[in-house]
Amino acid sequence: MVPGSGSFRFGPAGLRFNVLKTLRRFFKAYLHHKIRCRSDSDKQSRIRHLEKEIQTFGENIEKLKVGD
């Protein structure tokens, strides 16, 4: 294990896990940025839609992790 590397795993499965974790983090940040750029009247329905997108994205990541 490499010191100070948190969730580092060896091999292709570990690499895919780290890549997916990073992609999910950037995806969530991007969606929150889209929320901030919206007007207040449209914001609540947009937040609900984006929360569903994030949940679907998370479920897809879980399916990929199970496929190891």
N, CA, C and O atoms as a DFTB+ gen file, in Angstrom:
272 C
 N C O
     1  1       0.852      -1.195       0.000
     2  2       0.000       0.000       0.000
     3  2       0.885       1.242       0.000
     4  3       1.931       1.268       0.649
     5  1       0.470       2.241      -0.712
     6  2       1.238       3.477      -0.802
     7  2       0.809       4.394       0.338
     8  3      -0.386       4.629       0.519
     9  1       1.766       4.920       1.115
    10  2       1.391       5.789       2.243
    11  2       0.667       7.051       1.780
    12  3       1.038       7.661       0.777
    13  1      -0.362       7.429       2.517
    14  2      -1.075       8.672       2.240
    15  2      -1.951       8.625       1.005
    16  3      -2.305       9.672       0.463
    17  1      -2.311       7.430       0.545
    18  2      -3.084       7.371      -0.693
    19  2      -4.553       6.998      -0.471
    20  3      -5.245       6.678      -1.438
    21  1      -5.039       7.027       0.744
    22  2      -6.460       6.853       1.023
    23  2      -7.055       5.564       0.493
    24  3      -6.915       4.511       1.115
    25  1      -7.731       5.638      -0.672
    26  2      -8.465       4.470      -1.166
    27  2      -7.768       3.827      -2.369
    28  3      -8.435       3.233      -3.217
    29  1      -6.471       3.934      -2.455
    30  2      -5.750       3.377      -3.599
    31  2      -5.832       1.860      -3.585
    32  3      -5.659       1.228      -2.543
    33  1      -6.100       1.274      -4.757
    34  2      -6.120      -0.185      -4.895
    35  2      -5.264      -0.557      -6.101
    36  3      -5.189       0.188      -7.078
    37  1      -4.628      -1.702      -6.019
    38  2      -3.791      -2.152      -7.128
    39  2      -4.619      -2.852      -8.193
    40  3      -5.702      -3.365      -7.911
    41  1      -4.108      -2.873      -9.411
    42  2      -4.736      -3.622     -10.493
    43  2      -5.806      -2.836     -11.217
    44  3      -6.148      -1.728     -10.805
    45  1      -6.343      -3.400     -12.300
    46  2      -7.350      -2.705     -13.109
    47  2      -8.642      -2.415     -12.347
    48  3      -9.286      -1.394     -12.590
    49  1      -9.027      -3.307     -11.423
    50  2     -10.253      -3.061     -10.660
    51  2     -10.093      -1.838      -9.766
    52  3     -11.007      -1.021      -9.658
    53  1      -8.941      -1.711      -9.130
    54  2      -8.693      -0.548      -8.279
    55  2      -8.605       0.729      -9.083
    56  3      -9.097       1.773      -8.655
    57  1      -7.979       0.652     -10.247
    58  2      -7.882       1.828     -11.107
    59  2      -9.263       2.277     -11.544
    60  3      -9.568       3.469     -11.515
    61  1     -10.105       1.325     -11.952
    62  2     -11.462       1.672     -12.390
    63  2     -12.254       2.275     -11.228
    64  3     -13.011       3.226     -11.423
    65  1     -12.085       1.733     -10.032
    66  2     -12.781       2.269      -8.858
    67  2     -12.396       3.726      -8.637
    68  3     -13.268       4.570      -8.426
    69  1     -11.086       4.035      -8.683
    70  2     -10.628       5.402      -8.456
    71  2     -11.105       6.338      -9.555
    72  3     -11.486       7.475      -9.275
    73  1     -11.090       5.879     -10.795
    74  2     -11.557       6.712     -11.906
    75  2     -13.045       7.008     -11.759
    76  3     -13.472       8.145     -11.958
    77  1     -13.834       6.001     -11.415
    78  2     -15.274       6.208     -11.254
    79  2     -15.571       7.145     -10.096
    80  3     -16.466       7.985     -10.180
    81  1     -14.811       6.996      -9.009
    82  2     -15.006       7.874      -7.856
    83  2     -14.732       9.330      -8.246
    84  3     -15.479      10.233      -7.870
    85  1     -13.660       9.543      -9.000
    86  2     -13.304      10.889      -9.443
    87  2     -14.353      11.428     -10.412
    88  3     -14.749      12.589     -10.312
    89  1     -14.803      10.596     -11.347
    90  2     -15.823      11.038     -12.301
    91  2     -17.103      11.448     -11.573
    92  3     -17.726      12.456     -11.908
    93  1     -17.483      10.659     -10.580
    94  2     -18.702      10.986      -9.835
    95  2     -18.563      12.330      -9.118
    96  3     -19.499      13.129      -9.096
    97  1     -17.379      12.574      -8.528
    98  2     -17.138      13.831      -7.826
    99  2     -17.260      15.022      -8.785
   100  3     -17.904      16.019      -8.458
   101  1     -16.641      14.917      -9.968
   102  2     -16.713      16.005     -10.941
   103  2     -18.123      16.171     -11.488
   104  3     -18.566      17.294     -11.729
   105  1     -18.834      15.060     -11.689
   106  2     -20.201      15.114     -12.199
   107  2     -21.104      15.862     -11.223
   108  3     -21.900      16.709     -11.631
   109  1     -20.980      15.548      -9.931
   110  2     -21.798      16.225      -8.928
   111  2     -21.474      17.720      -8.868
   112  3     -22.376      18.550      -8.755
   113  1     -20.183      18.061      -8.945
   114  2     -19.784      19.462      -8.921
   115  2     -20.340      20.196     -10.138
   116  3     -20.797      21.334     -10.023
   117  1     -20.303      19.552     -11.297
   118  2     -20.828      20.156     -12.525
   119  2     -22.324      20.414     -12.401
   120  3     -22.805      21.476     -12.797
   121  1     -23.072      19.439     -11.848
   122  2     -24.514      19.618     -11.707
   123  2     -24.840      20.726     -10.714
   124  3     -25.780      21.491     -10.932
   125  1     -24.080      20.823      -9.629
   126  2     -24.317      21.896      -8.665
   127  2     -24.005      23.248      -9.288
   128  3     -24.660      24.239      -8.965
   129  1     -23.024      23.306     -10.167
   130  2     -22.719      24.540     -10.880
   131  2     -23.898      24.932     -11.781
   132  3     -24.254      26.107     -11.870
   133  1     -24.500      23.936     -12.447
   134  2     -25.656      24.208     -13.301
   135  2     -26.817      24.750     -12.469
   136  3     -27.552      25.625     -12.926
   137  1     -26.986      24.234     -11.251
   138  2     -28.061      24.720     -10.378
   139  2     -27.827      26.199     -10.044
   140  3     -28.758      27.003     -10.099
   141  1     -26.592      26.554      -9.700
   142  2     -26.295      27.938      -9.310
   143  2     -26.525      28.924     -10.451
   144  3     -26.796      30.100     -10.206
   145  1     -26.421      28.457     -11.697
   146  2     -26.582      29.342     -12.844
   147  2     -28.046      29.540     -13.226
   148  3     -28.333      30.284     -14.164
   149  1     -28.963      28.908     -12.539
   150  2     -30.389      29.002     -12.870
   151  2     -31.058      30.134     -12.108
   152  3     -30.553      30.594     -11.084
   153  1     -32.216      30.583     -12.627
   154  2     -33.011      31.577     -11.913
   155  2     -33.751      30.894     -10.762
   156  3     -33.928      29.676     -10.773
   157  1     -34.184      31.676      -9.772
   158  2     -34.836      31.110      -8.594
   159  2     -36.152      30.403      -8.933
   160  3     -36.483      29.390      -8.316
   161  1     -36.901      30.924      -9.901
   162  2     -38.206      30.330     -10.216
   163  2     -38.062      28.927     -10.792
   164  3     -38.931      28.079     -10.591
   165  1     -36.975      28.682     -11.502
   166  2     -36.761      27.386     -12.156
   167  2     -35.958      26.431     -11.279
   168  3     -35.838      25.245     -11.586
   169  1     -35.414      26.954     -10.193
   170  2     -34.410      26.208      -9.428
   171  2     -34.949      24.944      -8.758
   172  3     -34.289      23.905      -8.809
   173  1     -36.118      25.000      -8.136
   174  2     -36.614      23.842      -7.385
   175  2     -36.872      22.634      -8.274
   176  3     -36.489      21.518      -7.922
   177  1     -37.514      22.837      -9.421
   178  2     -37.765      21.698     -10.307
   179  2     -36.450      21.191     -10.881
   180  3     -36.285      19.988     -11.082
   181  1     -35.520      22.090     -11.146
   182  2     -34.216      21.691     -11.683
   183  2     -33.443      20.877     -10.639
   184  3     -32.784      19.897     -10.986
   185  1     -33.518      21.272      -9.380
   186  2     -32.824      20.538      -8.309
   187  2     -33.362      19.107      -8.227
   188  3     -32.585      18.158      -8.118
   189  1     -34.684      18.951      -8.277
   190  2     -35.266      17.600      -8.225
   191  2     -34.783      16.755      -9.401
   192  3     -34.449      15.581      -9.239
   193  1     -34.749      17.366     -10.590
   194  2     -34.294      16.644     -11.780
   195  2     -32.825      16.236     -11.641
   196  3     -32.462      15.110     -11.982
   197  1     -31.992      17.131     -11.148
   198  2     -30.565      16.838     -11.017
   199  2     -30.299      15.813      -9.922
   200  3     -29.385      14.998     -10.050
   201  1     -31.087      15.842      -8.844
   202  2     -30.929      14.826      -7.805
   203  2     -31.230      13.437      -8.374
   204  3     -30.566      12.461      -8.026
   205  1     -32.228      13.356      -9.245
   206  2     -32.539      12.075      -9.889
   207  2     -31.391      11.651     -10.804
   208  3     -31.038      10.473     -10.849
   209  1     -30.800      12.613     -11.541
   210  2     -29.651      12.300     -12.403
   211  2     -28.484      11.773     -11.579
   212  3     -27.838      10.799     -11.965
   213  1     -28.207      12.419     -10.436
   214  2     -27.103      11.989      -9.571
   215  2     -27.372      10.588      -9.031
   216  3     -26.464       9.758      -8.982
   217  1     -28.612      10.320      -8.624
   218  2     -28.957       8.998      -8.106
   219  2     -28.762       7.930      -9.179
   220  3     -28.213       6.863      -8.903
   221  1     -29.214       8.215     -10.407
   222  2     -29.056       7.269     -11.511
   223  2     -27.583       7.030     -11.803
   224  3     -27.166       5.895     -12.034
   225  1     -26.793       8.105     -11.792
   226  2     -25.356       7.991     -12.037
   227  2     -24.709       7.112     -10.961
   228  3     -23.878       6.257     -11.267
   229  1     -25.096       7.329      -9.697
   230  2     -24.565       6.526      -8.597
   231  2     -24.931       5.056      -8.735
   232  3     -24.113       4.179      -8.459
   233  1     -26.167       4.786      -9.163
   234  2     -26.596       3.396      -9.353
   235  2     -25.791       2.731     -10.466
   236  3     -25.435       1.558     -10.362
   237  1     -25.505       3.480     -11.528
   238  2     -24.707       2.926     -12.624
   239  2     -23.289       2.615     -12.159
   240  3     -22.712       1.608     -12.569
   241  1     -22.726       3.461     -11.312
   242  2     -21.389       3.204     -10.765
   243  2     -21.415       1.943      -9.904
   244  3     -20.506       1.118      -9.984
   245  1     -22.446       1.793      -9.087
   246  2     -22.559       0.595      -8.249
   247  2     -22.618      -0.665      -9.107
   248  3     -22.002      -1.676      -8.769
   249  1     -23.357      -0.608     -10.220
   250  2     -23.445      -1.769     -11.117
   251  2     -22.070      -2.099     -11.690
   252  3     -21.707      -3.269     -11.808
   253  1     -21.300      -1.058     -12.047
   254  2     -19.955      -1.290     -12.589
   255  2     -19.036      -1.888     -11.527
   256  3     -18.231      -2.771     -11.825
   257  1     -19.157      -1.405     -10.281
   258  2     -18.301      -1.924      -9.207
   259  2     -18.629      -3.384      -8.917
   260  3     -17.731      -4.172      -8.621
   261  1     -19.900      -3.751      -8.998
   262  2     -20.304      -5.137      -8.762
   263  2     -19.776      -6.026      -9.876
   264  3     -19.509      -7.206      -9.649
   265  1     -19.618      -5.468     -11.103
   266  2     -19.174      -6.242     -12.247
   267  2     -17.710      -6.644     -12.196
   268  3     -17.248      -7.361     -13.083
   269  1     -16.960      -6.205     -11.179
   270  2     -15.541      -6.590     -11.057
   271  2     -15.476      -8.047     -11.034
   272  3     -14.388      -8.615     -10.937
